[in-house]
Structures are given as C-alpha cells and as structure tokens.
PDB file of C-alpha atoms in Angstrom:
ATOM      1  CA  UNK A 188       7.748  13.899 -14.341  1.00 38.00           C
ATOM      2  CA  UNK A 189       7.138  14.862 -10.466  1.00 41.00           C
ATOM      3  CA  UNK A 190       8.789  12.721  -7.622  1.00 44.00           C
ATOM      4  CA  UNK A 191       5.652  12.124  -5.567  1.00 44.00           C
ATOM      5  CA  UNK A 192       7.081   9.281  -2.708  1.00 45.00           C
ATOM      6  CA  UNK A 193      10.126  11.339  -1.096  1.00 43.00           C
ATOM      7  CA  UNK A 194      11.427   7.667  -1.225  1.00 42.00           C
ATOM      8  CA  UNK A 195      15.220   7.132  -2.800  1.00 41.00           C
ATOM      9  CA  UNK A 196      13.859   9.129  -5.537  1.00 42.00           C
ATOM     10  CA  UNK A 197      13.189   6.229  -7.505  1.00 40.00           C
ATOM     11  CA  UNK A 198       9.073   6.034  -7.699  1.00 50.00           C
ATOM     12  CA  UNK A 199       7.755   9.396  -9.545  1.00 52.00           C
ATOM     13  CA  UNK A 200       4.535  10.213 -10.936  1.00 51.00           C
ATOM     14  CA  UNK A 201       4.242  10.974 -14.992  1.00 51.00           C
ATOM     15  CA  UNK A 202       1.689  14.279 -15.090  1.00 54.00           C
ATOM     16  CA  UNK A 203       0.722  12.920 -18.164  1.00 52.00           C
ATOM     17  CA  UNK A 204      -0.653  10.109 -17.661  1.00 49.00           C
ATOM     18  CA  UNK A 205      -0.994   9.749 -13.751  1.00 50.00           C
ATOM     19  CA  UNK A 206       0.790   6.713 -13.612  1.00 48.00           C
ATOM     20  CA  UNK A 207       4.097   5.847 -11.194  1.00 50.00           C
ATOM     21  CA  UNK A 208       7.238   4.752 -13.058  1.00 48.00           C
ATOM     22  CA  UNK A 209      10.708   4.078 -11.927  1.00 44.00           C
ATOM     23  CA  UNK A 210      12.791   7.429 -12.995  1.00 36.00           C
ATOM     24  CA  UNK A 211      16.123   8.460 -11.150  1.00 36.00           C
ATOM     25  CA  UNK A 212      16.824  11.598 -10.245  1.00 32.00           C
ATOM     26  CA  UNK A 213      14.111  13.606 -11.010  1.00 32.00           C
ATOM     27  CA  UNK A 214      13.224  16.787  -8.787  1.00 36.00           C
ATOM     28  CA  UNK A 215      11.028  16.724  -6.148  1.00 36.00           C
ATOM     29  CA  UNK A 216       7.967  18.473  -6.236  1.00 39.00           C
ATOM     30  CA  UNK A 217       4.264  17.286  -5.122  1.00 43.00           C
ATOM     31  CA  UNK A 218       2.871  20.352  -3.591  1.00 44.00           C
ATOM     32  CA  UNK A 219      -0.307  18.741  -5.072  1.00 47.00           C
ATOM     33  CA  UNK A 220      -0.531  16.073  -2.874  1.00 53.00           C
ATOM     34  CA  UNK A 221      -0.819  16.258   0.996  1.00 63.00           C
ATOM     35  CA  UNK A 222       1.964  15.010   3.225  1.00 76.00           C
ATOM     36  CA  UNK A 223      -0.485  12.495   4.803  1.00 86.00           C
ATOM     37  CA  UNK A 224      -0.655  10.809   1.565  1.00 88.00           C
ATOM     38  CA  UNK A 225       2.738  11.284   1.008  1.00 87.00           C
ATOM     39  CA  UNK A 226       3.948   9.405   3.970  1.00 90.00           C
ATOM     40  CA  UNK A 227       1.634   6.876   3.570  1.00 92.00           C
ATOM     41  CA  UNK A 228       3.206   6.016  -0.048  1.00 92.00           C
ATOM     42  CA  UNK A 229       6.235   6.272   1.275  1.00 90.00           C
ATOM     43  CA  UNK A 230       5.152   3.499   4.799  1.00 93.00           C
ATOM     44  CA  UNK A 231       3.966   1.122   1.301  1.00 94.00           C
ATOM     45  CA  UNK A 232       7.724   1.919  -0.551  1.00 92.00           C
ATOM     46  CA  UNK A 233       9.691   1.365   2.469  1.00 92.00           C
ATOM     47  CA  UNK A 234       7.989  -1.582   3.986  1.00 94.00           C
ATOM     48  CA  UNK A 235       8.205  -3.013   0.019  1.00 92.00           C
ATOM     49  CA  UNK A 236      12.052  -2.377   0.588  1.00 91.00           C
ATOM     50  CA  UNK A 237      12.498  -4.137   3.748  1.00 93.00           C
ATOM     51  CA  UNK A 238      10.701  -7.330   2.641  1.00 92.00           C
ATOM     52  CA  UNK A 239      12.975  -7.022  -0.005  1.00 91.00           C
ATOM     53  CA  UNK A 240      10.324  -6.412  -2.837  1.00 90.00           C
ATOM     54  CA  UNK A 241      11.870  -4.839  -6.209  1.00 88.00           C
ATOM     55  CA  UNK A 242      11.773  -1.226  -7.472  1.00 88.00           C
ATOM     56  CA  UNK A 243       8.806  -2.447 -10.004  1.00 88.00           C
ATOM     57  CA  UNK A 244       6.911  -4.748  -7.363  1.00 89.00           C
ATOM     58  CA  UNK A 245       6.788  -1.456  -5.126  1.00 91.00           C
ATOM     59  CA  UNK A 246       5.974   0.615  -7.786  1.00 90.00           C
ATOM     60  CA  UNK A 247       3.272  -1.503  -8.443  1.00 90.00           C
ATOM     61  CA  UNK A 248       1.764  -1.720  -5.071  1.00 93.00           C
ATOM     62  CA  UNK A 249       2.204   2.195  -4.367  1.00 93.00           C
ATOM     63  CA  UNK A 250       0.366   2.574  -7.790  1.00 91.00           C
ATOM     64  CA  UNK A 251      -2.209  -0.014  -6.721  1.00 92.00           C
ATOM     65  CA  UNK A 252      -3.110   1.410  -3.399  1.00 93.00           C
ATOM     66  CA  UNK A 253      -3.392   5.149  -4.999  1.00 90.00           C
ATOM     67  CA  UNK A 254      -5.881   3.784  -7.420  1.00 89.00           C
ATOM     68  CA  UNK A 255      -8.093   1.670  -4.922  1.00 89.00           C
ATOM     69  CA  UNK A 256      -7.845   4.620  -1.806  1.00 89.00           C
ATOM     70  CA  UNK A 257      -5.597   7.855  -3.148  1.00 89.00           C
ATOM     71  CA  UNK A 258      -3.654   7.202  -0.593  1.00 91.00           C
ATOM     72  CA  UNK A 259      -6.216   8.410   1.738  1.00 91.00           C
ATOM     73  CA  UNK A 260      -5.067   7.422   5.200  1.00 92.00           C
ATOM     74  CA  UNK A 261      -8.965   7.533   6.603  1.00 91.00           C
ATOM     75  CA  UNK A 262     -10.220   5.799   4.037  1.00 92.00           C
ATOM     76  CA  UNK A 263      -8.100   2.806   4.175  1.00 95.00           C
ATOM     77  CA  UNK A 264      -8.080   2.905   7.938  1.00 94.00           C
ATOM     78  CA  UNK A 265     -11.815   3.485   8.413  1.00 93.00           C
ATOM     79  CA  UNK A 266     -12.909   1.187   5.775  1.00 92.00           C
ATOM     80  CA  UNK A 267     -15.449   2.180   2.390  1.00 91.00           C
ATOM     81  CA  UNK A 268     -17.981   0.454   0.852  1.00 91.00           C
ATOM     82  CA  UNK A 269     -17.471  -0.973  -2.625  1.00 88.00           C
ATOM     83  CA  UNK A 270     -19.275   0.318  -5.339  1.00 86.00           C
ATOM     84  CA  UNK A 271     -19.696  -1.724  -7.165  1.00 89.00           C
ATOM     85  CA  UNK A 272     -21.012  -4.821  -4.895  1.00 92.00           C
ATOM     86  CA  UNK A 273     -21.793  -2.407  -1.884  1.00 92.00           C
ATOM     87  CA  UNK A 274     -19.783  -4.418   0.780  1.00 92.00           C
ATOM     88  CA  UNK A 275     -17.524  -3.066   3.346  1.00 93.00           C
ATOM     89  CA  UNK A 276     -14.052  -2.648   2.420  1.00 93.00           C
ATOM     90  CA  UNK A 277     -11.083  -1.619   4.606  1.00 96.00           C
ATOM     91  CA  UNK A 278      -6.990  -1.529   3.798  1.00 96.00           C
ATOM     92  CA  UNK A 279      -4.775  -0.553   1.381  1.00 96.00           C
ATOM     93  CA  UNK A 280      -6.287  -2.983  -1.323  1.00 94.00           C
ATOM     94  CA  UNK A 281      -9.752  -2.941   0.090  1.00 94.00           C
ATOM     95  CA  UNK A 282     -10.309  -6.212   1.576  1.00 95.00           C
ATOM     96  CA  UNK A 283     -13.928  -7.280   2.279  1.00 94.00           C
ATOM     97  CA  UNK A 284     -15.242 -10.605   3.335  1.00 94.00           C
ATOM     98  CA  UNK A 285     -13.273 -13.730   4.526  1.00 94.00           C
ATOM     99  CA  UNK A 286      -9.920 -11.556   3.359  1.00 94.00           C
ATOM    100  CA  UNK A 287     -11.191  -8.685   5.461  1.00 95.00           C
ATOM    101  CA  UNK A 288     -11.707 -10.945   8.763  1.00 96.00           C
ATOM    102  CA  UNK A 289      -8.446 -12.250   7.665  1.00 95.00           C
ATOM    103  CA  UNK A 290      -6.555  -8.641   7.775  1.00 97.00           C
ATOM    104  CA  UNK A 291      -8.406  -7.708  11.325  1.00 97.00           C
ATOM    105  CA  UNK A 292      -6.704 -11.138  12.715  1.00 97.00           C
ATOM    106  CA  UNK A 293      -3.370 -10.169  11.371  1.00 97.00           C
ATOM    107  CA  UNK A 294      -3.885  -6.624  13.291  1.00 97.00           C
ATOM    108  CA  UNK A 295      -4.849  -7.608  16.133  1.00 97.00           C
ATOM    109  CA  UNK A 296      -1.825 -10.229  16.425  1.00 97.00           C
ATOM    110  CA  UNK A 297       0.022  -6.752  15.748  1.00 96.00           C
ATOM    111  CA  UNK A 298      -1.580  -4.608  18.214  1.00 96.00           C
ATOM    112  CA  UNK A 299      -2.966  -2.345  15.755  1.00 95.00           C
ATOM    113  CA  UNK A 300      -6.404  -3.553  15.909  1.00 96.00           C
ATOM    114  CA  UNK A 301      -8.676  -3.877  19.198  1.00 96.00           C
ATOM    115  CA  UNK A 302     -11.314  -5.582  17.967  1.00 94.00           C
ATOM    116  CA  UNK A 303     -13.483  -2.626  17.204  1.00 94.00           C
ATOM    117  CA  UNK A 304     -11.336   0.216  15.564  1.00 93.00           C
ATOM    118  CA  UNK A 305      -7.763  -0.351  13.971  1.00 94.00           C
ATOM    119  CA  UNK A 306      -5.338   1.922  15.031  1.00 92.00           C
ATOM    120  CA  UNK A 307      -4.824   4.973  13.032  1.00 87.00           C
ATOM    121  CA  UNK A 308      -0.965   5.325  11.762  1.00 91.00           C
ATOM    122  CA  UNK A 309       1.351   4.090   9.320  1.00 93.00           C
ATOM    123  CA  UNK A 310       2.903   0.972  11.231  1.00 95.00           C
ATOM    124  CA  UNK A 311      -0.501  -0.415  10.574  1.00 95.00           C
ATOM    125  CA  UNK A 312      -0.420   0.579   6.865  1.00 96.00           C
ATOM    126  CA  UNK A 313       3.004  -1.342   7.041  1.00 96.00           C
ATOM    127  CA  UNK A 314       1.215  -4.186   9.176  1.00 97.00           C
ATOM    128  CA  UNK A 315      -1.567  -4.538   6.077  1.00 97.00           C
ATOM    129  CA  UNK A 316       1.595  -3.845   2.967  1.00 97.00           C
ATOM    130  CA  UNK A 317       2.976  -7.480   5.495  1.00 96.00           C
ATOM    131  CA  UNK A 318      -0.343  -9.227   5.496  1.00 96.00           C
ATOM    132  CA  UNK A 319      -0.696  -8.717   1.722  1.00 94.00           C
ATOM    133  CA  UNK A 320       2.584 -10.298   1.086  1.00 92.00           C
ATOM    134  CA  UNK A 321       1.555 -13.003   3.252  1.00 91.00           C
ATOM    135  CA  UNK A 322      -1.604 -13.329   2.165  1.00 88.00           C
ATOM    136  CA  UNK A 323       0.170 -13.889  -1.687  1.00 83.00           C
ATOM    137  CA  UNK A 324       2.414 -16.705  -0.389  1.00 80.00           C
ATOM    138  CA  UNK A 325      -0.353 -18.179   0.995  1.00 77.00           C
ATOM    139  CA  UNK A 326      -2.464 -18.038  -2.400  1.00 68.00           C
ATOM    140  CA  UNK A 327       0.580 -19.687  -4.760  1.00 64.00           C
ATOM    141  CA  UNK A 328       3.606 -20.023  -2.793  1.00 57.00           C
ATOM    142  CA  UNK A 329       5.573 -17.786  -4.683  1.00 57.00           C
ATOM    143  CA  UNK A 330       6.142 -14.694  -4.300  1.00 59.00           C
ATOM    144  CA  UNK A 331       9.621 -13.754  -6.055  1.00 59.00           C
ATOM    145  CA  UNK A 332       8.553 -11.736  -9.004  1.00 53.00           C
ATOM    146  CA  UNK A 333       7.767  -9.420  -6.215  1.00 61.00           C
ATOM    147  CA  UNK A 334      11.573  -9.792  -4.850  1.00 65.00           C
ATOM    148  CA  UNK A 335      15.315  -9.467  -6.149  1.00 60.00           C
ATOM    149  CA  UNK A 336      15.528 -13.396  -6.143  1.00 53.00           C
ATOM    150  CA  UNK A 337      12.594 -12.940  -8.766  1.00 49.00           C
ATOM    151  CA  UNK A 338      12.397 -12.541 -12.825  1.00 41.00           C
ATOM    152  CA  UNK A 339      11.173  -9.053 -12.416  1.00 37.00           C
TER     153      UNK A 339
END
C-alpha cells in the first residue's frame, strides 16, 4: 500500500489493484507519480474536507478524477475530447455540454475563467471539486452521504 495524496495520510493507493482506499498510517512513498498530480489530489482531498465531505466521499472523488484525467492538471484545465462521443470535455469529471457551459459560469463568477481560457492552478481545481458539489444538490437535494451528517 503507497500513500499517494500527502493528505492526513488517510487516502493511499493499493499497488495491487490501483485503487484508493482509506488506510492509516501507511508510509509515504509515490516517487511514481509527479508532484503536479500530487497536489492536485491533494486541492480535490482538502477542498472535500472543508465542505465537510467524509473520508470515503473524498476517496471517492480523488479516485474518480484519477480515472477520468490521472490527475493531469492540463488535461482537466485545457479540456479533452471524449472518446467515446467525441465532444469536448473539460474539469475534473469531464463536463461537456449544458454541464460544461454550466462549470465556465461558475468560473467566471470565481475569477478563474475569462471567458476564453480558465486559469491554470489549483484554486480553480477547488472552484470545479465546489461546482460539483453544487451541481449534486442541485440534481437531488441531498447531498449527505457525501458529508459527516450522512449514512456513509
């Protein structure tokens, strides 16, 4: 097991399987992985914590955004287009669309988008981790499984 986040050690990476899990204590070593995709797991972890999202909600959305992007700071910045439909894509959970136009209105009420490029650095990674929790209240209205007032 390899602590890949830096963050409380708490999220760490199983080498077998690839997969975050929720492991105290457990050295850290990622030479593996660069320390722009470090920080940008740890921007998702800590921005998690200070909406008050649990260990396993954050776990889950650091694992989420390293399977859509790998962390990859230009490609969530910069944007991608999705395989599979061939549309553009841009943020930690690859938003395209109505959802996309959606995220680029949040930014620029932020300041971290200017109507043509959004600003590369991790407040804006923390502005999109914000809009997604938004954008799930908005969808159902609850969002405590993803907090400690939740069942998770």
């Amino acid at each position: 097991m390899t602590n890949i986040y830096g963050y409380d050690d708490w999220v760490n990476m199983n080498e077998d399987t690839g997969n975050p899990s929720i492991i105290p204590d457990v050295e850290y070593d990622a030479a593996y992985i660069s320390d722009s995709r470090k920080n940008v797991a740890k921007k998702i972890a800590s921005t998690g914590k200070k909406l008050g999202w649990t260990d396993n909600a954050i776990t889950c959305m650091v694992a989420e955004v390293g399977r859509e992007n790998g962390w990859i700071i230009d490609t969530i910045l910069k944007g991608h287009k999705d395989a599979a439909n061939g549309k553009s894509n841009i943020g930690i959970i690859s938003w395209q669309r109505d959802r996309k136009e959606a995220l680029l209105k949040y930014l620029k009420s932020k300041g971290t988008y200017d109507g043509k490029n959004v600003t590369n650095n991790l407040i804006t990674i923390g502005h999109m981790v914000e809009f997604f929790y938004k954008e799930m209240a908005s969808r159902d209205g609850d969002t405590s499984v993803m907090t400690s007032s939740g069942k998770t």
